[in-house]
Amino acid sequence: MPEFVDLILPLGDRKMAQDFFSNGFYQHTRLSNNARGLVVPERAWSGRDFQICYSLKSVERSEGQTDWPWSVRHCATHHTFDIENVRSTWIVVKGNRVLQERITSATSVRAPPEFLSYDNIENAFAAALSTHMIIVDWSAENWRWYINFLEDKFREITEGAISTDADIPLRSPKEAEDFFALGPRTNTQNTNQTRKSRSFSFLSAVHKTNTMPSVAETLPPQQFQINPRSGKKQPLPPGLSTTSPEGSKPQVVQHDIYGQPMFRFRHLQDIQDFEESANETVLVLKLNMSICKQVAEFYRSLFENKELPHTTLDKCQESMLRFERRMRGVISHMDSQILRVEGLLRLIADRKTLVSKLPFA
């Protein structure tokens, strides 16, 4: 099928995602004697067959990404079933061996009965449906854990925005000016980390420290600081942490004259990136649901095809009903995950509005 080439083009290592949301389902049916395809007796091709190809996506752990340990992965599948010679041909294209290992395990000596016998069309048809379910199950797994990760990350980066008394000055303007006169106000240093892997130090600092404004979120582990103007040691303000994680660099957080931490525009950009990841999740799940429905509808349509003998259809009816029940369960699971992400997106929109009202540095 030439359409299969379109499905495998998005695969591969790319600097920028292209055709990322390109999913599809295609089918060719040649069951009548008058519409036979290519006949190759040496390859047991009778020309009476049906072909389908489709693509699905799933989310998998990515151990190389410590701060964002999940990646959306693509899989393209092509299947041909020869109804006359009872022969199946599969092409599964994926970036790792996850599906290869699962299909190999399913067709091993200890595999379920439907995978072990191809001596008649009933068993071969059941084996084909079971193989499709291996791929479909892969497309639905891990979304629960990925969405849990999104929810935890969302709380981590926005908890400070709702826990800080932003309208209550911690010090009077005159006292704050005197305090900040102790040293220059230094801008937060930029890092080379990606937006998703930033530590969001501003928002977490707002949540953790609300007793006294500070020039630096973290200072070297000592009880005194040096006044850059006088060169003399001065005690640290009460409540200021005197320790920092081993090997970490001091992070400087700017404050306004009321002692409130200043908000930097990059924090709003971080939340925007997070919102895009959640929207991406919804779209991928909806595309997967659409493909799964089309696969199930195609196989059901075969039972309405007059070119197939009724005796053949009757033998395959049980495996078809089992396939439809499992497919409905997978689709229902995906739908429930979509509802979770849509609820998270509403919270993100509210928090983004709240964060955007904070003072900017």
mmCIF file of C-alpha atoms in Angstrom:
data_model
loop_
_atom_site.group_PDB
_atom_site.id
_atom_site.type_symbol
_atom_site.label_atom_id
_atom_site.label_comp_id
_atom_site.label_asym_id
_atom_site.label_seq_id
_atom_site.Cartn_x
_atom_site.Cartn_y
_atom_site.Cartn_z
ATOM 1 C CA MET A 1 0.000 0.000 0.000
ATOM 2 C CA PRO A 2 1.564 3.341 -1.025
ATOM 3 C CA GLU A 3 -0.242 5.080 1.840
ATOM 4 C CA PHE A 4 2.004 3.209 4.269
ATOM 5 C CA VAL A 5 4.925 5.367 3.137
ATOM 6 C CA ASP A 6 3.054 8.461 4.392
ATOM 7 C CA LEU A 7 2.710 6.848 7.814
ATOM 8 C CA ILE A 8 6.404 6.071 8.260
ATOM 9 C CA LEU A 9 7.720 9.447 7.037
ATOM 10 C CA PRO A 10 7.227 11.165 10.452
ATOM 11 C CA LEU A 11 9.523 8.591 12.102
ATOM 12 C CA GLY A 12 13.191 9.271 12.668
ATOM 13 C CA ASP A 13 15.400 11.654 14.626
ATOM 14 C CA ARG A 14 14.581 15.300 13.924
ATOM 15 C CA LYS A 15 15.656 18.599 15.420
ATOM 16 C CA MET A 16 12.142 20.002 15.052
ATOM 17 C CA ALA A 17 8.946 17.934 15.098
ATOM 18 C CA GLN A 18 7.414 17.620 11.625
ATOM 19 C CA ASP A 19 4.152 15.811 10.827
ATOM 20 C CA PHE A 20 4.034 14.937 14.511
ATOM 21 C CA PHE A 21 0.231 14.668 14.555
ATOM 22 C CA SER A 22 0.061 12.804 11.245
ATOM 23 C CA ASN A 23 -2.029 9.723 12.011
ATOM 24 C CA GLY A 24 -4.083 7.776 9.522
ATOM 25 C CA PHE A 25 -5.957 4.605 8.607
ATOM 26 C CA TYR A 26 -6.102 3.142 5.082
ATOM 27 C CA GLN A 27 -7.533 -0.081 3.682
ATOM 28 C CA HIS A 28 -7.701 -2.004 0.404
ATOM 29 C CA THR A 29 -10.159 -4.897 0.068
ATOM 30 C CA ARG A 30 -9.939 -7.399 -2.814
ATOM 31 C CA LEU A 31 -12.114 -10.342 -1.908
ATOM 32 C CA SER A 32 -13.960 -11.122 -5.124
ATOM 33 C CA ASN A 33 -12.523 -13.200 -7.950
ATOM 34 C CA ASN A 34 -13.010 -10.307 -10.357
ATOM 35 C CA ALA A 35 -11.000 -7.912 -8.212
ATOM 36 C CA ARG A 36 -8.002 -10.107 -7.452
ATOM 37 C CA GLY A 37 -4.697 -8.454 -6.765
ATOM 38 C CA LEU A 38 -1.239 -9.716 -7.634
ATOM 39 C CA VAL A 39 -1.064 -13.538 -7.774
ATOM 40 C CA VAL A 40 2.292 -15.057 -6.793
ATOM 41 C CA PRO A 41 1.956 -18.795 -6.134
ATOM 42 C CA GLU A 42 5.572 -19.066 -4.949
ATOM 43 C CA ARG A 43 4.793 -16.598 -2.177
ATOM 44 C CA ALA A 44 1.338 -18.038 -1.466
ATOM 45 C CA TRP A 45 -0.337 -14.856 -2.651
ATOM 46 C CA SER A 46 -3.754 -15.653 -4.122
ATOM 47 C CA GLY A 47 -4.724 -12.057 -4.832
ATOM 48 C CA ARG A 48 -7.845 -12.377 -2.664
ATOM 49 C CA ASP A 49 -6.942 -10.403 0.427
ATOM 50 C CA PHE A 50 -7.496 -7.285 2.430
ATOM 51 C CA GLN A 51 -4.805 -4.827 3.506
ATOM 52 C CA ILE A 52 -4.869 -2.216 6.213
ATOM 53 C CA CYS A 53 -2.285 0.224 7.547
ATOM 54 C CA TYR A 54 -2.513 2.699 10.387
ATOM 55 C CA SER A 55 -0.381 4.645 12.837
ATOM 56 C CA LEU A 56 -0.702 5.072 16.584
ATOM 57 C CA LYS A 57 1.221 6.918 19.282
ATOM 58 C CA SER A 58 1.984 6.207 22.902
ATOM 59 C CA VAL A 59 4.061 7.741 25.680
ATOM 60 C CA GLU A 60 7.114 5.920 27.004
ATOM 61 C CA ARG A 61 9.730 6.515 29.669
ATOM 62 C CA SER A 62 12.843 8.277 28.405
ATOM 63 C CA GLU A 63 15.645 7.611 30.868
ATOM 64 C CA GLY A 64 17.962 10.107 29.212
ATOM 65 C CA GLN A 65 15.708 13.033 30.160
ATOM 66 C CA THR A 66 15.947 13.412 33.913
ATOM 67 C CA ASP A 67 13.719 16.474 34.335
ATOM 68 C CA TRP A 68 11.087 15.463 31.755
ATOM 69 C CA PRO A 69 11.399 11.654 31.600
ATOM 70 C CA TRP A 70 8.609 11.016 29.074
ATOM 71 C CA SER A 71 8.466 11.014 25.278
ATOM 72 C CA VAL A 72 5.627 10.465 22.811
ATOM 73 C CA ARG A 73 6.553 7.619 20.436
ATOM 74 C CA HIS A 74 5.166 6.711 17.020
ATOM 75 C CA CYS A 75 4.316 3.316 15.499
ATOM 76 C CA ALA A 76 3.206 2.473 11.935
ATOM 77 C CA THR A 77 1.568 -0.891 11.143
ATOM 78 C CA HIS A 78 0.795 -2.654 7.851
ATOM 79 C CA HIS A 79 -1.162 -5.925 7.717
ATOM 80 C CA THR A 80 -2.206 -8.155 4.819
ATOM 81 C CA PHE A 81 -4.508 -11.153 5.211
ATOM 82 C CA ASP A 82 -4.900 -13.636 2.352
ATOM 83 C CA ILE A 83 -8.266 -15.338 2.818
ATOM 84 C CA GLU A 84 -7.664 -18.043 0.225
ATOM 85 C CA ASN A 85 -4.245 -19.282 1.334
ATOM 86 C CA VAL A 86 -4.822 -18.236 4.987
ATOM 87 C CA ARG A 87 -1.656 -16.168 5.215
ATOM 88 C CA SER A 88 -0.831 -13.027 7.253
ATOM 89 C CA THR A 89 1.931 -10.551 6.515
ATOM 90 C CA TRP A 90 2.945 -7.877 9.014
ATOM 91 C CA ILE A 91 5.169 -4.797 8.862
ATOM 92 C CA VAL A 92 5.535 -2.890 12.147
ATOM 93 C CA VAL A 93 7.827 0.163 12.196
ATOM 94 C CA LYS A 94 8.847 1.584 15.570
ATOM 95 C CA GLY A 95 11.901 3.275 17.040
ATOM 96 C CA ASN A 96 12.680 0.551 19.600
ATOM 97 C CA ARG A 97 12.047 -3.160 20.181
ATOM 98 C CA VAL A 98 9.128 -2.908 22.605
ATOM 99 C CA LEU A 99 6.469 -4.185 20.187
ATOM 100 C CA GLN A 100 8.826 -6.676 18.561
ATOM 101 C CA GLU A 101 9.478 -8.309 21.902
ATOM 102 C CA ARG A 102 5.786 -8.401 22.798
ATOM 103 C CA ILE A 103 4.706 -9.933 19.492
ATOM 104 C CA THR A 104 7.560 -12.440 19.631
ATOM 105 C CA SER A 105 6.556 -13.407 23.161
ATOM 106 C CA ALA A 106 2.898 -13.721 22.146
ATOM 107 C CA THR A 107 3.759 -16.119 19.309
ATOM 108 C CA SER A 108 6.177 -18.274 21.320
ATOM 109 C CA VAL A 109 5.596 -21.855 22.412
ATOM 110 C CA ARG A 110 3.813 -20.754 25.584
ATOM 111 C CA ALA A 111 1.587 -18.293 23.742
ATOM 112 C CA PRO A 112 -2.230 -18.326 23.959
ATOM 113 C CA PRO A 113 -3.963 -20.828 21.639
ATOM 114 C CA GLU A 114 -5.094 -18.212 19.117
ATOM 115 C CA PHE A 115 -1.454 -17.463 18.242
ATOM 116 C CA LEU A 116 -0.308 -21.062 17.741
ATOM 117 C CA SER A 117 -2.444 -22.369 14.903
ATOM 118 C CA TYR A 118 -2.818 -21.095 11.329
ATOM 119 C CA ASP A 119 -4.260 -24.315 9.908
ATOM 120 C CA ASN A 120 -7.665 -22.732 9.228
ATOM 121 C CA ILE A 121 -9.100 -19.284 8.631
ATOM 122 C CA GLU A 122 -10.792 -19.158 12.029
ATOM 123 C CA ASN A 123 -7.525 -19.470 13.970
ATOM 124 C CA ALA A 124 -5.605 -17.238 11.580
ATOM 125 C CA PHE A 125 -8.262 -14.526 11.823
ATOM 126 C CA ALA A 126 -8.239 -14.708 15.636
ATOM 127 C CA ALA A 127 -4.433 -14.446 15.645
ATOM 128 C CA ALA A 128 -4.580 -11.351 13.425
ATOM 129 C CA LEU A 129 -7.066 -9.639 15.748
ATOM 130 C CA SER A 130 -4.987 -10.522 18.804
ATOM 131 C CA THR A 131 -1.880 -9.038 17.183
ATOM 132 C CA HIS A 132 -3.759 -5.816 16.497
ATOM 133 C CA MET A 133 -4.713 -5.713 20.164
ATOM 134 C CA ILE A 134 -1.051 -5.905 21.219
ATOM 135 C CA ILE A 135 -0.406 -2.719 19.256
ATOM 136 C CA VAL A 136 -3.618 -1.046 20.437
ATOM 137 C CA ASP A 137 -2.876 -1.880 24.077
ATOM 138 C CA TRP A 138 0.568 -0.315 23.674
ATOM 139 C CA SER A 139 -1.025 2.914 22.400
ATOM 140 C CA ALA A 140 -3.210 3.167 25.529
ATOM 141 C CA GLU A 141 -0.693 2.284 28.231
ATOM 142 C CA ASN A 142 1.368 4.693 30.333
ATOM 143 C CA TRP A 143 -0.963 7.646 29.732
ATOM 144 C CA ARG A 144 -2.225 7.416 33.317
ATOM 145 C CA TRP A 145 1.324 7.699 34.707
ATOM 146 C CA TYR A 146 2.267 10.449 32.288
ATOM 147 C CA ILE A 147 -0.786 12.503 33.281
ATOM 148 C CA ASN A 148 0.096 11.910 36.940
ATOM 149 C CA PHE A 149 3.505 13.385 36.137
ATOM 150 C CA LEU A 150 1.866 16.400 34.468
ATOM 151 C CA GLU A 151 -0.355 16.991 37.486
ATOM 152 C CA ASP A 152 2.584 16.777 39.908
ATOM 153 C CA LYS A 153 4.681 19.102 37.751
ATOM 154 C CA PHE A 154 1.804 21.548 37.499
ATOM 155 C CA ARG A 155 1.435 21.738 41.275
ATOM 156 C CA GLU A 156 5.187 22.147 41.655
ATOM 157 C CA ILE A 157 5.499 25.140 39.342
ATOM 158 C CA THR A 158 2.357 26.994 40.415
ATOM 159 C CA GLU A 159 1.983 26.331 44.140
ATOM 160 C CA GLY A 160 3.771 29.567 45.053
ATOM 161 C CA ALA A 161 1.348 31.636 42.978
ATOM 162 C CA ILE A 162 -1.598 30.666 45.174
ATOM 163 C CA SER A 163 0.129 30.484 48.572
ATOM 164 C CA THR A 164 1.782 33.910 48.700
ATOM 165 C CA ASP A 165 0.062 36.913 50.283
ATOM 166 C CA ALA A 166 0.948 39.062 47.306
ATOM 167 C CA ASP A 167 -1.133 42.054 48.471
ATOM 168 C CA ILE A 168 0.386 42.281 51.975
ATOM 169 C CA PRO A 169 3.821 43.990 52.102
ATOM 170 C CA LEU A 170 6.342 42.133 54.239
ATOM 171 C CA ARG A 171 8.111 45.384 55.132
ATOM 172 C CA SER A 172 7.409 49.061 54.785
ATOM 173 C CA PRO A 173 8.802 50.757 51.654
ATOM 174 C CA LYS A 174 11.414 52.669 53.731
ATOM 175 C CA GLU A 175 12.595 49.521 55.536
ATOM 176 C CA ALA A 176 12.769 47.598 52.279
ATOM 177 C CA GLU A 177 14.869 50.342 50.661
ATOM 178 C CA ASP A 178 17.278 50.278 53.612
ATOM 179 C CA PHE A 179 17.485 46.496 53.431
ATOM 180 C CA PHE A 180 18.216 46.381 49.725
ATOM 181 C CA ALA A 181 20.893 49.035 50.189
ATOM 182 C CA LEU A 182 23.038 46.266 51.705
ATOM 183 C CA GLY A 183 23.997 45.046 48.261
ATOM 184 C CA PRO A 184 23.259 45.323 44.545
ATOM 185 C CA ARG A 185 20.243 43.620 43.092
ATOM 186 C CA THR A 186 21.531 40.985 40.716
ATOM 187 C CA ASN A 187 19.518 39.479 37.887
ATOM 188 C CA THR A 188 18.801 35.803 37.931
ATOM 189 C CA GLN A 189 21.338 33.996 35.783
ATOM 190 C CA ASN A 190 20.056 32.259 32.668
ATOM 191 C CA THR A 191 20.710 28.567 32.236
ATOM 192 C CA ASN A 192 21.072 26.304 29.210
ATOM 193 C CA GLN A 193 18.265 24.038 30.331
ATOM 194 C CA THR A 194 15.164 23.686 28.215
ATOM 195 C CA ARG A 195 11.964 25.330 29.330
ATOM 196 C CA LYS A 196 10.471 22.055 30.447
ATOM 197 C CA SER A 197 13.483 21.138 32.584
ATOM 198 C CA ARG A 198 13.799 24.424 34.469
ATOM 199 C CA SER A 199 13.613 24.227 38.204
ATOM 200 C CA PHE A 200 11.127 27.071 38.521
ATOM 201 C CA SER A 201 13.043 28.408 41.494
ATOM 202 C CA PHE A 202 10.956 31.573 41.690
ATOM 203 C CA LEU A 203 7.607 29.967 42.346
ATOM 204 C CA SER A 204 8.954 27.387 44.773
ATOM 205 C CA ALA A 205 10.846 30.134 46.633
ATOM 206 C CA VAL A 206 7.648 32.136 47.016
ATOM 207 C CA HIS A 207 5.994 29.134 48.610
ATOM 208 C CA LYS A 208 8.813 28.232 50.958
ATOM 209 C CA THR A 209 9.911 31.651 52.286
ATOM 210 C CA ASN A 210 7.379 34.154 53.564
ATOM 211 C CA THR A 211 8.967 35.509 56.751
ATOM 212 C CA MET A 212 11.576 37.953 55.427
ATOM 213 C CA PRO A 213 12.565 39.153 51.921
ATOM 214 C CA SER A 214 16.082 38.302 50.842
ATOM 215 C CA VAL A 215 18.518 39.463 48.216
ATOM 216 C CA ALA A 216 19.523 35.891 47.424
ATOM 217 C CA GLU A 217 17.405 32.774 47.621
ATOM 218 C CA THR A 218 20.502 30.803 48.592
ATOM 219 C CA LEU A 219 23.771 32.110 50.097
ATOM 220 C CA PRO A 220 27.029 30.321 51.034
ATOM 221 C CA PRO A 221 26.789 28.410 54.322
ATOM 222 C CA GLN A 222 27.847 31.170 56.745
ATOM 223 C CA GLN A 223 26.159 33.262 59.420
ATOM 224 C CA PHE A 224 27.307 36.642 58.097
ATOM 225 C CA GLN A 225 27.302 38.465 54.801
ATOM 226 C CA ILE A 226 29.686 41.159 53.564
ATOM 227 C CA ASN A 227 28.272 44.597 52.832
ATOM 228 C CA PRO A 228 29.699 45.420 49.363
ATOM 229 C CA ARG A 229 29.802 49.147 50.235
ATOM 230 C CA SER A 230 31.417 49.116 53.681
ATOM 231 C CA GLY A 231 33.259 45.810 53.393
ATOM 232 C CA LYS A 232 32.103 44.847 56.876
ATOM 233 C CA LYS A 233 30.439 41.646 58.041
ATOM 234 C CA GLN A 234 26.770 41.940 58.878
ATOM 235 C CA PRO A 235 24.433 39.348 60.400
ATOM 236 C CA LEU A 236 22.030 37.698 58.032
ATOM 237 C CA PRO A 237 18.376 38.736 58.404
ATOM 238 C CA PRO A 238 16.279 36.369 60.553
ATOM 239 C CA GLY A 239 14.785 33.450 58.658
ATOM 240 C CA LEU A 240 17.345 33.519 55.833
ATOM 241 C CA SER A 241 18.748 30.083 55.039
ATOM 242 C CA THR A 242 22.513 29.850 55.542
ATOM 243 C CA THR A 243 23.044 26.577 53.710
ATOM 244 C CA SER A 244 22.900 25.599 50.084
ATOM 245 C CA PRO A 245 22.955 22.195 48.376
ATOM 246 C CA GLU A 246 26.452 20.884 47.822
ATOM 247 C CA GLY A 247 27.835 22.052 44.503
ATOM 248 C CA SER A 248 24.890 24.339 43.752
ATOM 249 C CA LYS A 249 25.306 27.932 42.678
ATOM 250 C CA PRO A 250 23.546 30.715 44.594
ATOM 251 C CA GLN A 251 20.335 31.789 42.892
ATOM 252 C CA VAL A 252 19.407 35.414 43.182
ATOM 253 C CA VAL A 253 15.747 36.417 43.329
ATOM 254 C CA GLN A 254 14.779 40.047 42.886
ATOM 255 C CA HIS A 255 12.199 41.654 45.177
ATOM 256 C CA ASP A 256 10.102 44.759 44.953
ATOM 257 C CA ILE A 257 10.272 47.487 47.626
ATOM 258 C CA TYR A 258 7.592 45.700 49.614
ATOM 259 C CA GLY A 259 9.755 42.607 49.942
ATOM 260 C CA GLN A 260 7.720 40.498 47.484
ATOM 261 C CA PRO A 261 9.694 38.315 45.021
ATOM 262 C CA MET A 262 9.625 39.739 41.514
ATOM 263 C CA PHE A 263 8.212 37.608 38.706
ATOM 264 C CA ARG A 264 10.248 37.036 35.577
ATOM 265 C CA PHE A 265 8.660 36.634 32.171
ATOM 266 C CA ARG A 266 10.354 33.294 31.600
ATOM 267 C CA HIS A 267 8.203 31.768 34.347
ATOM 268 C CA LEU A 268 5.104 32.594 32.328
ATOM 269 C CA GLN A 269 6.795 31.013 29.322
ATOM 270 C CA ASP A 270 7.375 27.849 31.363
ATOM 271 C CA ILE A 271 3.685 27.597 32.161
ATOM 272 C CA GLN A 272 2.864 28.168 28.490
ATOM 273 C CA ASP A 273 5.141 25.265 27.508
ATOM 274 C CA PHE A 274 3.460 23.103 30.112
ATOM 275 C CA GLU A 275 0.028 23.985 28.699
ATOM 276 C CA GLU A 276 1.201 23.021 25.203
ATOM 277 C CA SER A 277 2.305 19.600 26.490
ATOM 278 C CA ALA A 278 -1.150 19.029 27.989
ATOM 279 C CA ASN A 279 -2.853 20.082 24.747
ATOM 280 C CA GLU A 280 -0.569 17.723 22.831
ATOM 281 C CA THR A 281 -1.672 14.869 25.102
ATOM 282 C CA VAL A 282 -5.354 15.510 24.382
ATOM 283 C CA LEU A 283 -4.788 15.601 20.626
ATOM 284 C CA VAL A 284 -2.724 12.393 20.557
ATOM 285 C CA LEU A 285 -5.325 10.516 22.609
ATOM 286 C CA LYS A 286 -8.155 11.702 20.359
ATOM 287 C CA LEU A 287 -6.245 10.637 17.244
ATOM 288 C CA ASN A 288 -5.593 7.221 18.784
ATOM 289 C CA MET A 289 -9.273 6.822 19.622
ATOM 290 C CA SER A 290 -10.235 7.676 16.043
ATOM 291 C CA ILE A 291 -7.805 5.106 14.591
ATOM 292 C CA CYS A 292 -8.985 2.384 16.993
ATOM 293 C CA LYS A 293 -12.619 2.999 16.036
ATOM 294 C CA GLN A 294 -11.770 2.811 12.326
ATOM 295 C CA VAL A 295 -9.913 -0.485 12.766
ATOM 296 C CA ALA A 296 -12.863 -2.018 14.627
ATOM 297 C CA GLU A 297 -15.369 -0.691 12.057
ATOM 298 C CA PHE A 298 -13.323 -2.108 9.172
ATOM 299 C CA TYR A 299 -13.277 -5.619 10.611
ATOM 300 C CA ARG A 300 -16.966 -5.435 11.385
ATOM 301 C CA SER A 301 -17.615 -4.393 7.757
ATOM 302 C CA LEU A 302 -15.956 -7.611 6.568
ATOM 303 C CA PHE A 303 -18.838 -9.555 8.095
ATOM 304 C CA GLU A 304 -21.197 -7.615 5.838
ATOM 305 C CA ASN A 305 -19.204 -8.360 2.697
ATOM 306 C CA LYS A 306 -21.079 -10.749 0.415
ATOM 307 C CA GLU A 307 -17.819 -12.039 -1.098
ATOM 308 C CA LEU A 308 -17.004 -13.921 2.108
ATOM 309 C CA PRO A 309 -18.773 -17.262 2.666
ATOM 310 C CA HIS A 310 -21.229 -17.284 5.553
ATOM 311 C CA THR A 311 -19.587 -20.384 7.000
ATOM 312 C CA THR A 312 -16.311 -18.487 7.264
ATOM 313 C CA LEU A 313 -17.995 -15.542 8.953
ATOM 314 C CA ASP A 314 -19.759 -17.741 11.472
ATOM 315 C CA LYS A 315 -16.487 -19.366 12.528
ATOM 316 C CA CYS A 316 -14.841 -15.996 13.096
ATOM 317 C CA GLN A 317 -17.777 -14.394 14.898
ATOM 318 C CA GLU A 318 -16.632 -15.284 18.402
ATOM 319 C CA SER A 319 -13.140 -13.848 17.972
ATOM 320 C CA MET A 320 -14.630 -10.715 16.401
ATOM 321 C CA LEU A 321 -16.944 -10.115 19.351
ATOM 322 C CA ARG A 322 -14.032 -10.543 21.759
ATOM 323 C CA PHE A 323 -11.979 -8.097 19.700
ATOM 324 C CA GLU A 324 -14.760 -5.480 19.761
ATOM 325 C CA ARG A 325 -15.190 -5.770 23.536
ATOM 326 C CA ARG A 326 -11.489 -5.246 24.147
ATOM 327 C CA MET A 327 -11.355 -2.369 21.696
ATOM 328 C CA ARG A 328 -14.260 -0.613 23.439
ATOM 329 C CA GLY A 329 -12.443 -0.984 26.750
ATOM 330 C CA VAL A 330 -9.286 0.630 25.363
ATOM 331 C CA ILE A 331 -11.256 3.494 23.798
ATOM 332 C CA SER A 332 -13.107 4.083 27.066
ATOM 333 C CA HIS A 333 -9.796 4.198 28.948
ATOM 334 C CA MET A 334 -8.405 6.798 26.535
ATOM 335 C CA ASP A 335 -11.555 8.864 26.846
ATOM 336 C CA SER A 336 -11.250 8.942 30.643
ATOM 337 C CA GLN A 337 -7.644 10.140 30.352
ATOM 338 C CA ILE A 338 -8.773 12.932 28.011
ATOM 339 C CA LEU A 339 -11.242 14.104 30.655
ATOM 340 C CA ARG A 340 -8.422 14.245 33.199
ATOM 341 C CA VAL A 341 -6.216 16.368 30.952
ATOM 342 C CA GLU A 342 -9.076 18.702 30.011
ATOM 343 C CA GLY A 343 -9.680 19.331 33.716
ATOM 344 C CA LEU A 344 -5.965 20.011 34.143
ATOM 345 C CA LEU A 345 -6.045 22.461 31.220
ATOM 346 C CA ARG A 346 -8.803 24.466 32.894
ATOM 347 C CA LEU A 347 -6.686 24.733 36.032
ATOM 348 C CA ILE A 348 -3.661 25.749 33.973
ATOM 349 C CA ALA A 349 -5.631 28.558 32.325
ATOM 350 C CA ASP A 350 -6.739 29.875 35.732
ATOM 351 C CA ARG A 351 -3.261 29.672 37.247
ATOM 352 C CA LYS A 352 -1.664 31.304 34.197
ATOM 353 C CA THR A 353 -4.026 34.236 34.593
ATOM 354 C CA LEU A 354 -3.106 34.483 38.273
ATOM 355 C CA VAL A 355 0.636 34.270 37.648
ATOM 356 C CA SER A 356 0.468 36.902 34.918
ATOM 357 C CA LYS A 357 -0.790 39.399 37.539
ATOM 358 C CA LEU A 358 2.335 39.041 39.677
ATOM 359 C CA PRO A 359 4.967 41.845 39.554
ATOM 360 C CA PHE A 360 7.610 41.434 36.841
ATOM 361 C CA ALA A 361 11.327 41.923 37.382
#
